[in-house]
Amino acid sequence: MPDDLRYEPPKHRYDWLIALGPASCLVIGNVPDDDREVISGLAPEVRTVPAGAFDDLVHRGAYAFHRAGIWRAVVMGTGLTPTASASGRTRYTEDDSHLVAATFLHRALWPTAEQFAGRALFRVGDMVRVRGGAGLVGRIKRVVQLAGAYQYQVDMQGEIKRYSEESLVLEEGDPRDPSFWLTQPPVGADGLSLTLTWTKLRHPLTDTLYSFASSKTVFRPYQFKPVLKVVTASSGRLLIADEVGLGKTIEAGLIWNELEQRSRLDRVLVVAPAVLTLKWKSEMGRRFDRQLEVLRARELADFADRLADGDDPPLRGIVSLESLRGADELLDRLTDLHPRFGLVIVDEAHYLRNSGTKSHALGRLLADWSDYLIFLSATPLNLGSNDLFNLLSLLDEGHFGDPALFEAQLEPNQVLNAVARSLLTEGRREPRKLVGQLDILDAMEFGSSVTDRPDYQLLRRLLDVDRPLIHEEIARARRLLADLNMLGGVLTRTRKADVPDNKAIRAPRSIDVEWTEQEKRYYESIHAWYMSRALQSNTPPGFAMQMPLRQAASCIAASQELMRERNPGLFRQEIDDADEDVAADIADLFSLPTLAVPVRVDTKYDRLLAELVQVRLAGLRQVMIFSFFRRTLGYLARRLGEHFTVRVMHGGVAMADRERIMDEFRAGEFEILLLSEVGSEGLDFEFCNVLVNYDLPWNPMRVEQRIGRLDRFGQKHEKIFIYNMHVPGTIETDIFQRLYDRIGVFESSIGALEPILRDELSHITRRLLDPRLSATERLREADRIGVALQQRAHDTDELRAARTDLSGLDGLLVEGLTEAGPDNGRFIGAAEIQRMLDELFSRTGGRRGKPNKDGIFKLVGTAQLAERLRSSRISEDGSRHLRPKLAALMQNEEPLDCTLRPEVASRHGNVELLSARHPLIKLAQEVLSEETLALPRFGAVRVPGIPGGHRYLVTLDLAETTGLRPLLELWATAIDLGSGQLCDGVGDLLLTALAEGRLQDGASSQPEDLRDLWEQAQQHLAVRHRDTERARRQENMALVRGRIRAQQGSLDLQIGKTRDLVARLRAEHNSPRIIRLHEGRLRNLRARREEIRHELTRHQELAVSLTAVAVALIE
């Protein structure tokens, strides 16, 4: 009788088993993919089990046994090492034989075994497309057999996902390979535009302005100077010193927008005076859809606790300068913890300027903690001013360490800026002539501070050629010049006079008041008391002594209320913004008999009311009335409230209430706003054009601040009407209004006089109020001071004009910004945003309506869109609604008013601005990032500006440069199909048309030599790659060496100065807490010096890598 047990090792394959015709086959463990198809056909029923505990009883290979007239088989994919062929009879074979063990395994495992799957349809490494997955493409990483079928682990853009075999389709070719793209039919304008826009958003390009059209503001080119400086300079430090009313808050918000598109900003701190914190909260919410909270000491302490516990907590908010400066224990802890902030913005930064103060020490700490530090201050460009030097020293102590040398240090800027300007004109054609201009630096006292730097030698070599410079060389030269410029990277200043705009005309008007005899006697009695006190001391009375007189000039009725209460302390409570301490002995004033006689009429109020009625009849519906005194504001509110709708806003009104009143006034819900300087500080009233000075401050800059609340860019009216109550016989009218008329404060901005007035105001006031002057002499002195101030302003303008070249490259940086926006397509256009939105809707549902005449349209979401929004990892900013609320609106399909136009969104506060920052656009980017292999990479388009009859093959590649100053660029290589020549400028035309939404479908026909043209483009690209990498490697090495030397030198200087400061503070027995702050900073500086070389040396190596993005046929 033949054997009924058999074993064959794997090398004998399966023909012998097929010949036996087994009724069943059990497969144990995994078998080679190549064998699976044969094994699946060995028997009518084939089952499988995973490898298990009995594998060491049998050998890899195939077993067969005969029982009850039927052959059965076992195929071992696992087990002992294969052995020689074997066979035998069951009755004669030992029970411990592997032949017998195989029969036991079949009997024991067969009932629980699963159906065996045949050969897998896909293999590891195959590119597959997901059925119904909107083009999702990935690469198979692993094949797993489960439940008698195959499951595939697929790499989808870095995320491993599992699919069944039925869900996948084999993708012929590699979608990442440009040569594969060329085998596909070209897509049209929509498909190619989608790929390029996604690329711009996913990979932020160095030369693209992402903050453009990202805020609810009207575009003004000058407001992007700070953005460009922060992006192009390498210091991460900037002082924005624009004049009042030009929008420094907007500029800071744009910088934030730009930086957050380029990297994640988890920690951002806005430090501002307490009176401005709610203004920042409001502005960031209203203009930038950024929901920020005003942080208190408790939140900051919690942040410090989490840092101390080793956590890495985010923190974004606004904190008052006063609360942070006074939080001694908190600052001590943070000094030891040394937190890092991605961005710190300090408003009114001039409060930090005085060394030896807690504010200055705080400024040093903020500088140490921040990657990007932005100071905002209206401090003018007065190079002789210690204020400017002190602020710059806080920003960059290494470069600005000695005030005595400050101006001389800036002298080389004249040469550098002249060369930079020439690069935009004839210098680019004959660059070698610019080398001669640079030689002037050798004769300057501080010229060596530039010429000794390694990057200066690179600049000379770059310019020392006898051919015109190409675009990339010009850009590189300008980067080097900006780095060499002492002020170029750290200061920007714009004056109103420098900005071409339709400025509102200031139209001053006088409301003449002729007091009754009783009113005159009341005022004159206080004036006589005031002058007698002045003569007694032989000096002009101080601030406190002035208050009764100024209150009487402001409002006699309010003055009498105060006199009746006979409480000298009330005057302090009534002053909304004291310039100095107001404590003084004025008790004898209350005993004047004239003041006890009630004054029954109020001529000044009557004249105001009559004028306001005329203003209303003229169609001017909203008026702002300023007063220095709260009692005056309260009196006017009671009386004017009988005729108009009125609100009051002064320093005693809570911040939240001020914000509410402001919103109501902006919405036109009432007619008259009564306010003080403090009540209006930091607020913008560009929608209102009527101002009344019910009383005049004795400081012209305070008058300018009042008018500056209305006279701002964005002022909606051609004229601003400034009404002054003209009351002859008062100091306000006879002296100060006369002076103000002389210097023109009511006709135009006096920003140029600010530094002069700030330094000399107290001296001017003493001269005008000198009790030894007669009335005539006082008038003459007012005229003389006015003439002198006018001359000083003229001299300051001439000095500024002569020293323009000492500052930075502000004007040059606006090159490329037209009145419509950036040129060369260096922005994300409205058409691109719309395309991303439509693509999101095509995948998740949703729809948008047609825009109305204002550019506003309805957007309606779906449940699917809401679910994607909730599960997304995108940030909260960029929408009026936080993400949960926005998702709820999408879920409920509630129509959302939207626009793509920032100027429309700025006028309609309840409209969503769809920009690159909006959550829906970020979600679209995230969705497309999951299927980048499915994005169309080959297109045919028509581009405006391409000469007729010409057609080009253009390859688009991301060029990423590492090193000290990383760059990410989109390189376009264009080959003329007719001539085969390389053509410059075609890529710029393509990107401009993309951003402006002017790409059109091109001819789909392809040239026969398409592959040859593409290879030709690759050759040109390789040459550019090689040359660029060599040049940048050389430049990077020089920059790293120079930076190490400069930063270590800077730290040495800071260590020395801080050590000396600590010693001085100890000698002066200054506050221990201030000393501890500086001691903590000293420790951090020493630690930082040790770290600096290690950190910078890592950047010495530079490489330029290329990643193919798309190929296009352009006509």
PDB file of C-alpha atoms in Angstrom, residues 601-767:
ATOM      1  CA  VAL A 601     -26.683 133.296  32.529  1.00  0.00           C
ATOM      2  CA  ASP A 602     -24.239 131.186  30.529  1.00  0.00           C
ATOM      3  CA  THR A 603     -23.384 133.110  27.392  1.00  0.00           C
ATOM      4  CA  LYS A 604     -20.765 130.600  26.319  1.00  0.00           C
ATOM      5  CA  TYR A 605     -23.217 127.706  26.398  1.00  0.00           C
ATOM      6  CA  ASP A 606     -25.877 129.759  24.608  1.00  0.00           C
ATOM      7  CA  ARG A 607     -23.450 130.533  21.741  1.00  0.00           C
ATOM      8  CA  LEU A 608     -22.431 126.860  21.538  1.00  0.00           C
ATOM      9  CA  LEU A 609     -26.067 125.736  21.348  1.00  0.00           C
ATOM     10  CA  ALA A 610     -26.857 128.250  18.617  1.00  0.00           C
ATOM     11  CA  GLU A 611     -23.861 127.095  16.578  1.00  0.00           C
ATOM     12  CA  LEU A 612     -24.706 123.411  17.019  1.00  0.00           C
ATOM     13  CA  VAL A 613     -28.222 124.049  15.728  1.00  0.00           C
ATOM     14  CA  GLN A 614     -26.727 125.668  12.623  1.00  0.00           C
ATOM     15  CA  VAL A 615     -24.345 122.740  12.206  1.00  0.00           C
ATOM     16  CA  ARG A 616     -27.278 120.321  12.307  1.00  0.00           C
ATOM     17  CA  LEU A 617     -29.214 122.396   9.787  1.00  0.00           C
ATOM     18  CA  ALA A 618     -26.135 122.221   7.518  1.00  0.00           C
ATOM     19  CA  GLY A 619     -26.467 118.416   7.495  1.00  0.00           C
ATOM     20  CA  LEU A 620     -23.550 117.624   9.820  1.00  0.00           C
ATOM     21  CA  ARG A 621     -25.052 115.060  12.145  1.00  0.00           C
ATOM     22  CA  GLN A 622     -22.210 114.186  14.522  1.00  0.00           C
ATOM     23  CA  VAL A 623     -20.035 116.466  16.657  1.00  0.00           C
ATOM     24  CA  MET A 624     -17.222 115.883  19.153  1.00  0.00           C
ATOM     25  CA  ILE A 625     -16.874 118.426  21.956  1.00  0.00           C
ATOM     26  CA  PHE A 626     -13.658 118.420  23.990  1.00  0.00           C
ATOM     27  CA  SER A 627     -13.123 119.773  27.476  1.00  0.00           C
ATOM     28  CA  PHE A 628     -10.304 119.436  29.980  1.00  0.00           C
ATOM     29  CA  PHE A 629     -12.732 119.178  32.928  1.00  0.00           C
ATOM     30  CA  ARG A 630     -15.143 116.428  33.849  1.00  0.00           C
ATOM     31  CA  ARG A 631     -17.451 118.919  35.607  1.00  0.00           C
ATOM     32  CA  THR A 632     -17.746 120.869  32.366  1.00  0.00           C
ATOM     33  CA  LEU A 633     -18.529 117.686  30.427  1.00  0.00           C
ATOM     34  CA  GLY A 634     -21.223 116.727  32.919  1.00  0.00           C
ATOM     35  CA  TYR A 635     -22.790 120.195  32.778  1.00  0.00           C
ATOM     36  CA  LEU A 636     -22.861 120.180  28.980  1.00  0.00           C
ATOM     37  CA  ALA A 637     -24.328 116.672  28.950  1.00  0.00           C
ATOM     38  CA  ARG A 638     -27.261 117.785  31.074  1.00  0.00           C
ATOM     39  CA  ARG A 639     -28.040 120.885  29.061  1.00  0.00           C
ATOM     40  CA  LEU A 640     -27.298 119.620  25.543  1.00  0.00           C
ATOM     41  CA  GLY A 641     -29.241 116.454  26.328  1.00  0.00           C
ATOM     42  CA  GLU A 642     -32.407 118.543  26.133  1.00  0.00           C
ATOM     43  CA  HIS A 643     -31.792 119.153  22.421  1.00  0.00           C
ATOM     44  CA  PHE A 644     -29.530 116.362  21.162  1.00  0.00           C
ATOM     45  CA  THR A 645     -28.660 112.747  21.803  1.00  0.00           C
ATOM     46  CA  VAL A 646     -25.478 112.864  23.889  1.00  0.00           C
ATOM     47  CA  ARG A 647     -22.852 110.545  25.413  1.00  0.00           C
ATOM     48  CA  VAL A 648     -19.884 111.360  27.688  1.00  0.00           C
ATOM     49  CA  MET A 649     -16.473 109.700  27.589  1.00  0.00           C
ATOM     50  CA  HIS A 650     -13.619 110.688  29.920  1.00  0.00           C
ATOM     51  CA  GLY A 651     -10.969 109.015  32.049  1.00  0.00           C
ATOM     52  CA  GLY A 652     -13.514 108.083  34.712  1.00  0.00           C
ATOM     53  CA  VAL A 653     -15.608 106.047  32.275  1.00  0.00           C
ATOM     54  CA  ALA A 654     -14.795 102.330  32.388  1.00  0.00           C
ATOM     55  CA  MET A 655     -12.832 100.945  29.458  1.00  0.00           C
ATOM     56  CA  ALA A 656     -15.622  98.576  28.422  1.00  0.00           C
ATOM     57  CA  ASP A 657     -18.133 101.443  28.460  1.00  0.00           C
ATOM     58  CA  ARG A 658     -15.810 103.590  26.347  1.00  0.00           C
ATOM     59  CA  GLU A 659     -15.647 100.815  23.781  1.00  0.00           C
ATOM     60  CA  ARG A 660     -19.435 100.516  23.720  1.00  0.00           C
ATOM     61  CA  ILE A 661     -19.887 104.296  23.372  1.00  0.00           C
ATOM     62  CA  MET A 662     -17.335 104.342  20.571  1.00  0.00           C
ATOM     63  CA  ASP A 663     -19.194 101.613  18.680  1.00  0.00           C
ATOM     64  CA  GLU A 664     -22.489 103.448  19.120  1.00  0.00           C
ATOM     65  CA  PHE A 665     -20.998 106.713  17.881  1.00  0.00           C
ATOM     66  CA  ARG A 666     -19.490 104.963  14.877  1.00  0.00           C
ATOM     67  CA  ALA A 667     -22.886 103.453  14.139  1.00  0.00           C
ATOM     68  CA  GLY A 668     -24.514 106.916  14.270  1.00  0.00           C
ATOM     69  CA  GLU A 669     -26.725 106.100  17.263  1.00  0.00           C
ATOM     70  CA  PHE A 670     -26.258 109.546  18.866  1.00  0.00           C
ATOM     71  CA  GLU A 671     -25.266 113.037  17.743  1.00  0.00           C
ATOM     72  CA  ILE A 672     -22.835 114.579  20.226  1.00  0.00           C
ATOM     73  CA  LEU A 673     -19.906 112.984  21.999  1.00  0.00           C
ATOM     74  CA  LEU A 674     -18.523 114.950  24.941  1.00  0.00           C
ATOM     75  CA  LEU A 675     -15.018 113.828  25.790  1.00  0.00           C
ATOM     76  CA  SER A 676     -11.567 114.594  27.142  1.00  0.00           C
ATOM     77  CA  GLU A 677      -8.129 113.781  25.760  1.00  0.00           C
ATOM     78  CA  VAL A 678      -7.862 110.744  28.014  1.00  0.00           C
ATOM     79  CA  GLY A 679     -11.320 109.581  27.038  1.00  0.00           C
ATOM     80  CA  SER A 680     -10.374 109.686  23.361  1.00  0.00           C
ATOM     81  CA  GLU A 681      -6.784 108.431  23.637  1.00  0.00           C
ATOM     82  CA  GLY A 682      -5.976 105.782  21.081  1.00  0.00           C
ATOM     83  CA  LEU A 683      -9.405 105.953  19.395  1.00  0.00           C
ATOM     84  CA  ASP A 684     -10.037 106.847  15.777  1.00  0.00           C
ATOM     85  CA  PHE A 685     -12.940 109.093  14.764  1.00  0.00           C
ATOM     86  CA  GLU A 686     -12.276 109.348  11.031  1.00  0.00           C
ATOM     87  CA  PHE A 687     -16.025 109.131  10.383  1.00  0.00           C
ATOM     88  CA  CYS A 688     -16.674 112.445  12.197  1.00  0.00           C
ATOM     89  CA  ASN A 689     -15.567 115.869  10.920  1.00  0.00           C
ATOM     90  CA  VAL A 690     -16.809 118.433  13.455  1.00  0.00           C
ATOM     91  CA  LEU A 691     -14.775 119.198  16.592  1.00  0.00           C
ATOM     92  CA  VAL A 692     -15.430 121.835  19.219  1.00  0.00           C
ATOM     93  CA  ASN A 693     -12.736 122.961  21.649  1.00  0.00           C
ATOM     94  CA  TYR A 694     -14.997 124.102  24.467  1.00  0.00           C
ATOM     95  CA  ASP A 695     -11.832 125.035  26.310  1.00  0.00           C
ATOM     96  CA  LEU A 696      -8.216 125.089  25.155  1.00  0.00           C
ATOM     97  CA  PRO A 697      -5.379 123.130  26.778  1.00  0.00           C
ATOM     98  CA  TRP A 698      -2.331 125.223  27.640  1.00  0.00           C
ATOM     99  CA  ASN A 699      -0.258 122.801  25.599  1.00  0.00           C
ATOM    100  CA  PRO A 700      -0.413 122.923  21.774  1.00  0.00           C
ATOM    101  CA  MET A 701       0.419 119.218  21.450  1.00  0.00           C
ATOM    102  CA  ARG A 702      -2.738 118.392  23.381  1.00  0.00           C
ATOM    103  CA  VAL A 703      -4.696 120.453  20.886  1.00  0.00           C
ATOM    104  CA  GLU A 704      -2.964 118.497  18.097  1.00  0.00           C
ATOM    105  CA  GLN A 705      -3.911 115.254  19.804  1.00  0.00           C
ATOM    106  CA  ARG A 706      -7.550 116.315  19.927  1.00  0.00           C
ATOM    107  CA  ILE A 707      -7.619 117.183  16.229  1.00  0.00           C
ATOM    108  CA  GLY A 708      -5.600 114.060  15.436  1.00  0.00           C
ATOM    109  CA  ARG A 709      -8.494 111.903  16.623  1.00  0.00           C
ATOM    110  CA  LEU A 710     -10.357 113.090  13.493  1.00  0.00           C
ATOM    111  CA  ASP A 711      -7.553 114.123  11.139  1.00  0.00           C
ATOM    112  CA  ARG A 712      -6.490 110.578  10.332  1.00  0.00           C
ATOM    113  CA  PHE A 713      -5.955 108.643   7.163  1.00  0.00           C
ATOM    114  CA  GLY A 714      -9.289 107.262   6.174  1.00  0.00           C
ATOM    115  CA  GLN A 715     -11.070 110.513   7.127  1.00  0.00           C
ATOM    116  CA  LYS A 716     -14.250 110.311   5.090  1.00  0.00           C
ATOM    117  CA  HIS A 717     -14.831 114.041   4.623  1.00  0.00           C
ATOM    118  CA  GLU A 718     -13.020 116.686   2.614  1.00  0.00           C
ATOM    119  CA  LYS A 719     -13.039 119.176   5.489  1.00  0.00           C
ATOM    120  CA  ILE A 720     -12.651 118.948   9.240  1.00  0.00           C
ATOM    121  CA  PHE A 721     -14.411 121.835  10.994  1.00  0.00           C
ATOM    122  CA  ILE A 722     -12.612 122.933  14.156  1.00  0.00           C
ATOM    123  CA  TYR A 723     -14.667 125.281  16.324  1.00  0.00           C
ATOM    124  CA  ASN A 724     -12.919 127.253  19.069  1.00  0.00           C
ATOM    125  CA  MET A 725     -14.855 129.109  21.739  1.00  0.00           C
ATOM    126  CA  HIS A 726     -13.426 132.640  21.482  1.00  0.00           C
ATOM    127  CA  VAL A 727     -13.835 134.446  24.809  1.00  0.00           C
ATOM    128  CA  PRO A 728     -11.929 137.763  24.882  1.00  0.00           C
ATOM    129  CA  GLY A 729     -10.340 138.596  28.193  1.00  0.00           C
ATOM    130  CA  THR A 730      -9.349 135.027  29.052  1.00  0.00           C
ATOM    131  CA  ILE A 731      -5.809 133.676  28.974  1.00  0.00           C
ATOM    132  CA  GLU A 732      -7.005 130.857  26.670  1.00  0.00           C
ATOM    133  CA  THR A 733      -8.189 133.259  23.993  1.00  0.00           C
ATOM    134  CA  ASP A 734      -5.854 136.218  24.411  1.00  0.00           C
ATOM    135  CA  ILE A 735      -2.623 134.293  24.858  1.00  0.00           C
ATOM    136  CA  PHE A 736      -2.813 130.625  23.919  1.00  0.00           C
ATOM    137  CA  GLN A 737      -5.232 130.801  21.010  1.00  0.00           C
ATOM    138  CA  ARG A 738      -3.174 133.695  19.659  1.00  0.00           C
ATOM    139  CA  LEU A 739      -0.043 131.497  19.883  1.00  0.00           C
ATOM    140  CA  TYR A 740      -1.802 128.502  18.349  1.00  0.00           C
ATOM    141  CA  ASP A 741      -3.052 130.596  15.443  1.00  0.00           C
ATOM    142  CA  ARG A 742       0.497 131.806  14.868  1.00  0.00           C
ATOM    143  CA  ILE A 743       2.005 128.283  14.684  1.00  0.00           C
ATOM    144  CA  GLY A 744      -0.921 126.967  12.624  1.00  0.00           C
ATOM    145  CA  VAL A 745      -2.121 124.162  14.860  1.00  0.00           C
ATOM    146  CA  PHE A 746      -5.712 124.581  13.676  1.00  0.00           C
ATOM    147  CA  GLU A 747      -4.768 124.602   9.967  1.00  0.00           C
ATOM    148  CA  SER A 748      -2.305 121.699   9.703  1.00  0.00           C
ATOM    149  CA  SER A 749      -0.462 119.069  11.683  1.00  0.00           C
ATOM    150  CA  ILE A 750       2.409 120.389  13.791  1.00  0.00           C
ATOM    151  CA  GLY A 751       4.159 117.034  14.102  1.00  0.00           C
ATOM    152  CA  ALA A 752       7.463 118.673  13.147  1.00  0.00           C
ATOM    153  CA  LEU A 753       7.202 120.895  16.241  1.00  0.00           C
ATOM    154  CA  GLU A 754       6.611 117.999  18.617  1.00  0.00           C
ATOM    155  CA  PRO A 755      10.234 117.514  19.773  1.00  0.00           C
ATOM    156  CA  ILE A 756      10.704 121.272  20.197  1.00  0.00           C
ATOM    157  CA  LEU A 757       7.499 121.705  22.171  1.00  0.00           C
ATOM    158  CA  ARG A 758       8.165 118.667  24.309  1.00  0.00           C
ATOM    159  CA  ASP A 759      11.580 120.010  25.322  1.00  0.00           C
ATOM    160  CA  GLU A 760      10.610 123.675  25.736  1.00  0.00           C
ATOM    161  CA  LEU A 761       6.925 123.750  26.678  1.00  0.00           C
ATOM    162  CA  SER A 762       7.418 124.369  30.371  1.00  0.00           C
ATOM    163  CA  HIS A 763       9.801 127.239  29.579  1.00  0.00           C
ATOM    164  CA  ILE A 764       7.329 128.719  27.081  1.00  0.00           C
ATOM    165  CA  THR A 765       4.471 128.515  29.573  1.00  0.00           C
ATOM    166  CA  ARG A 766       6.512 130.237  32.308  1.00  0.00           C
ATOM    167  CA  ARG A 767       7.341 133.120  29.966  1.00  0.00           C
TER     168      ARG A 767
END
